[in-house]
mmCIF file of C-alpha atoms in Angstrom:
data_model
loop_
_atom_site.group_PDB
_atom_site.id
_atom_site.type_symbol
_atom_site.label_atom_id
_atom_site.label_comp_id
_atom_site.label_asym_id
_atom_site.label_seq_id
_atom_site.Cartn_x
_atom_site.Cartn_y
_atom_site.Cartn_z
ATOM 1 C CA PRO A 13 17.859 -38.204 -19.649
ATOM 2 C CA GLU A 14 18.029 -34.601 -21.221
ATOM 3 C CA LYS A 15 20.719 -32.304 -19.703
ATOM 4 C CA LYS A 16 19.213 -29.235 -17.661
ATOM 5 C CA LYS A 17 20.288 -25.872 -19.001
ATOM 6 C CA PRO A 18 21.985 -23.773 -16.358
ATOM 7 C CA TYR A 19 19.872 -20.641 -15.543
ATOM 8 C CA ARG A 20 21.351 -17.659 -17.328
ATOM 9 C CA THR A 21 21.741 -15.483 -14.194
ATOM 10 C CA LYS A 22 24.344 -17.121 -12.024
ATOM 11 C CA GLU A 23 23.692 -15.005 -9.174
ATOM 12 C CA PHE A 24 20.085 -15.445 -8.876
ATOM 13 C CA GLU A 25 20.646 -19.120 -7.861
ATOM 14 C CA GLY A 26 18.061 -20.210 -10.101
ATOM 15 C CA ALA A 27 15.357 -17.666 -9.593
ATOM 16 C CA PRO A 28 13.957 -15.588 -12.251
ATOM 17 C CA MET A 29 14.230 -12.230 -10.221
ATOM 18 C CA ARG A 30 15.592 -11.204 -6.811
ATOM 19 C CA ARG A 31 15.044 -8.787 -4.261
ATOM 20 C CA GLY A 32 17.958 -6.308 -3.192
ATOM 21 C CA THR A 33 18.828 -3.558 -1.256
ATOM 22 C CA VAL A 34 20.471 -0.478 -3.000
ATOM 23 C CA LEU A 35 24.076 0.250 -1.702
ATOM 24 C CA LYS A 36 25.111 3.006 -3.942
ATOM 25 C CA VAL A 37 23.517 4.959 -7.091
ATOM 26 C CA LEU A 38 26.171 4.950 -10.007
ATOM 27 C CA ILE A 39 26.477 6.714 -13.198
ATOM 28 C CA VAL A 40 28.122 4.228 -15.873
ATOM 29 C CA LYS A 41 29.638 5.351 -19.245
ATOM 30 C CA PRO A 42 28.765 3.177 -22.225
ATOM 31 C CA LYS A 43 31.232 1.627 -24.586
ATOM 32 C CA LYS A 44 32.084 3.115 -28.014
ATOM 33 C CA PRO A 45 30.512 4.594 -30.332
ATOM 34 C CA ASN A 46 27.888 5.410 -27.580
ATOM 35 C CA SER A 47 28.308 8.280 -25.355
ATOM 36 C CA ALA A 48 25.962 8.826 -22.269
ATOM 37 C CA GLN A 49 25.796 8.837 -18.508
ATOM 38 C CA ARG A 50 23.506 5.852 -17.862
ATOM 39 C CA LYS A 51 22.178 5.445 -14.252
ATOM 40 C CA ALA A 52 22.707 1.908 -12.489
ATOM 41 C CA VAL A 53 22.810 0.838 -9.057
ATOM 42 C CA LYS A 54 24.948 -1.385 -6.688
ATOM 43 C CA VAL A 55 22.487 -3.963 -5.001
ATOM 44 C CA ARG A 56 22.877 -6.727 -2.318
ATOM 45 C CA LEU A 57 20.500 -9.244 -3.296
ATOM 46 C CA SER A 58 18.352 -11.476 -0.888
ATOM 47 C CA ASN A 59 20.856 -14.100 -1.049
ATOM 48 C CA GLY A 60 23.868 -11.889 0.008
ATOM 49 C CA LYS A 61 25.469 -11.250 -3.302
ATOM 50 C CA VAL A 62 26.242 -7.898 -4.730
ATOM 51 C CA ILE A 63 25.735 -6.880 -8.307
ATOM 52 C CA ILE A 64 25.242 -3.831 -10.507
ATOM 53 C CA ALA A 65 21.970 -3.465 -12.380
ATOM 54 C CA SER A 66 20.790 -0.808 -14.736
ATOM 55 C CA ILE A 67 17.787 1.491 -14.169
ATOM 56 C CA GLY A 68 16.100 1.696 -17.452
ATOM 57 C CA GLY A 69 13.711 4.711 -18.715
ATOM 58 C CA GLU A 70 14.052 8.375 -18.019
ATOM 59 C CA GLY A 71 14.538 9.342 -14.396
ATOM 60 C CA HIS A 72 14.452 7.755 -11.039
ATOM 61 C CA ASN A 73 13.771 8.136 -7.267
ATOM 62 C CA LEU A 74 16.364 5.688 -5.957
ATOM 63 C CA GLN A 75 18.378 5.922 -3.091
ATOM 64 C CA GLU A 76 20.606 4.147 -0.661
ATOM 65 C CA HIS A 77 18.760 1.408 1.307
ATOM 66 C CA HIS A 78 15.761 1.358 -1.196
ATOM 67 C CA THR A 79 14.474 -2.016 -2.078
ATOM 68 C CA VAL A 80 14.465 -2.942 -5.720
ATOM 69 C CA PHE A 81 13.459 -6.032 -7.907
ATOM 70 C CA VAL A 82 16.189 -7.075 -10.361
ATOM 71 C CA ARG A 83 15.758 -9.313 -13.485
ATOM 72 C CA GLY A 84 18.601 -10.482 -15.854
ATOM 73 C CA ALA A 85 19.051 -8.655 -18.920
ATOM 74 C CA THR A 86 21.946 -7.946 -21.103
ATOM 75 C CA ILE A 87 22.536 -4.262 -21.630
ATOM 76 C CA ARG A 88 24.308 -3.935 -24.788
ATOM 77 C CA ASP A 89 26.366 -0.914 -24.588
ATOM 78 C CA LEU A 90 27.195 -1.223 -20.820
ATOM 79 C CA VAL A 91 30.207 -3.409 -20.185
ATOM 80 C CA GLY A 92 29.754 -6.394 -17.814
ATOM 81 C CA MET A 93 25.881 -5.140 -16.875
ATOM 82 C CA LYS A 94 23.889 -8.317 -16.904
ATOM 83 C CA TYR A 95 20.688 -7.038 -14.708
ATOM 84 C CA ARG A 96 17.917 -4.446 -15.018
ATOM 85 C CA CYS A 97 15.907 -3.145 -12.317
ATOM 86 C CA ILE A 98 12.004 -3.688 -12.382
ATOM 87 C CA ARG A 99 10.082 -0.588 -12.611
ATOM 88 C CA GLY A 100 7.065 -0.029 -10.536
ATOM 89 C CA LYS A 101 8.034 -2.803 -8.027
ATOM 90 C CA GLY A 102 9.706 -1.993 -4.571
ATOM 91 C CA ASP A 103 10.893 1.423 -4.114
ATOM 92 C CA LEU A 104 11.574 2.250 -7.688
ATOM 93 C CA GLN A 105 8.850 4.082 -9.319
ATOM 94 C CA PRO A 106 7.076 3.944 -12.994
ATOM 95 C CA VAL A 107 8.463 6.183 -15.519
ATOM 96 C CA VAL A 108 6.406 9.366 -15.546
ATOM 97 C CA GLY A 109 4.551 10.331 -18.758
ATOM 98 C CA ARG A 110 5.385 7.186 -20.455
ATOM 99 C CA VAL A 111 2.893 6.389 -23.337
ATOM 100 C CA SER A 112 4.401 3.586 -25.510
ATOM 101 C CA SER A 113 5.987 0.284 -24.429
ATOM 102 C CA ARG A 114 4.470 0.794 -20.880
ATOM 103 C CA SER A 115 4.735 -2.508 -19.605
ATOM 104 C CA LYS A 116 8.487 -2.321 -19.686
ATOM 105 C CA TYR A 117 8.417 0.744 -17.635
ATOM 106 C CA GLY A 118 5.676 -0.226 -14.847
ATOM 107 C CA VAL A 119 3.150 2.405 -16.227
ATOM 108 C CA LYS A 120 -0.506 2.024 -15.827
ATOM 109 C CA LYS A 121 -2.774 2.535 -18.995
ATOM 110 C CA PRO A 122 -3.548 6.157 -19.002
ATOM 111 C CA LYS A 123 -7.212 7.087 -18.057
ATOM 112 C CA LYS A 124 -9.098 8.502 -21.220
#
């Protein structure tokens, strides 16, 4: 019998995504040679585990006690960051004014 591959995201316990509650909004610095102030959140997942997830895109509306959906993703210049928040789900709004790569940022197709 084939051996089943363990799911990449350990904290999700086999689920592809998890809902969670924001405990704290953070600003994280990337590793060299990059320099920035990346936005992230500390989240308590629905299974009780606490993780840190990145917020992609420009600007966000997250505060403490907001609900977010988290997916597994490697953010390469942030050390130890294995998760990313899904834009346009829960209390996290889509990126305003986004035209390209809209599906990654929860943006609807603009009206002509």
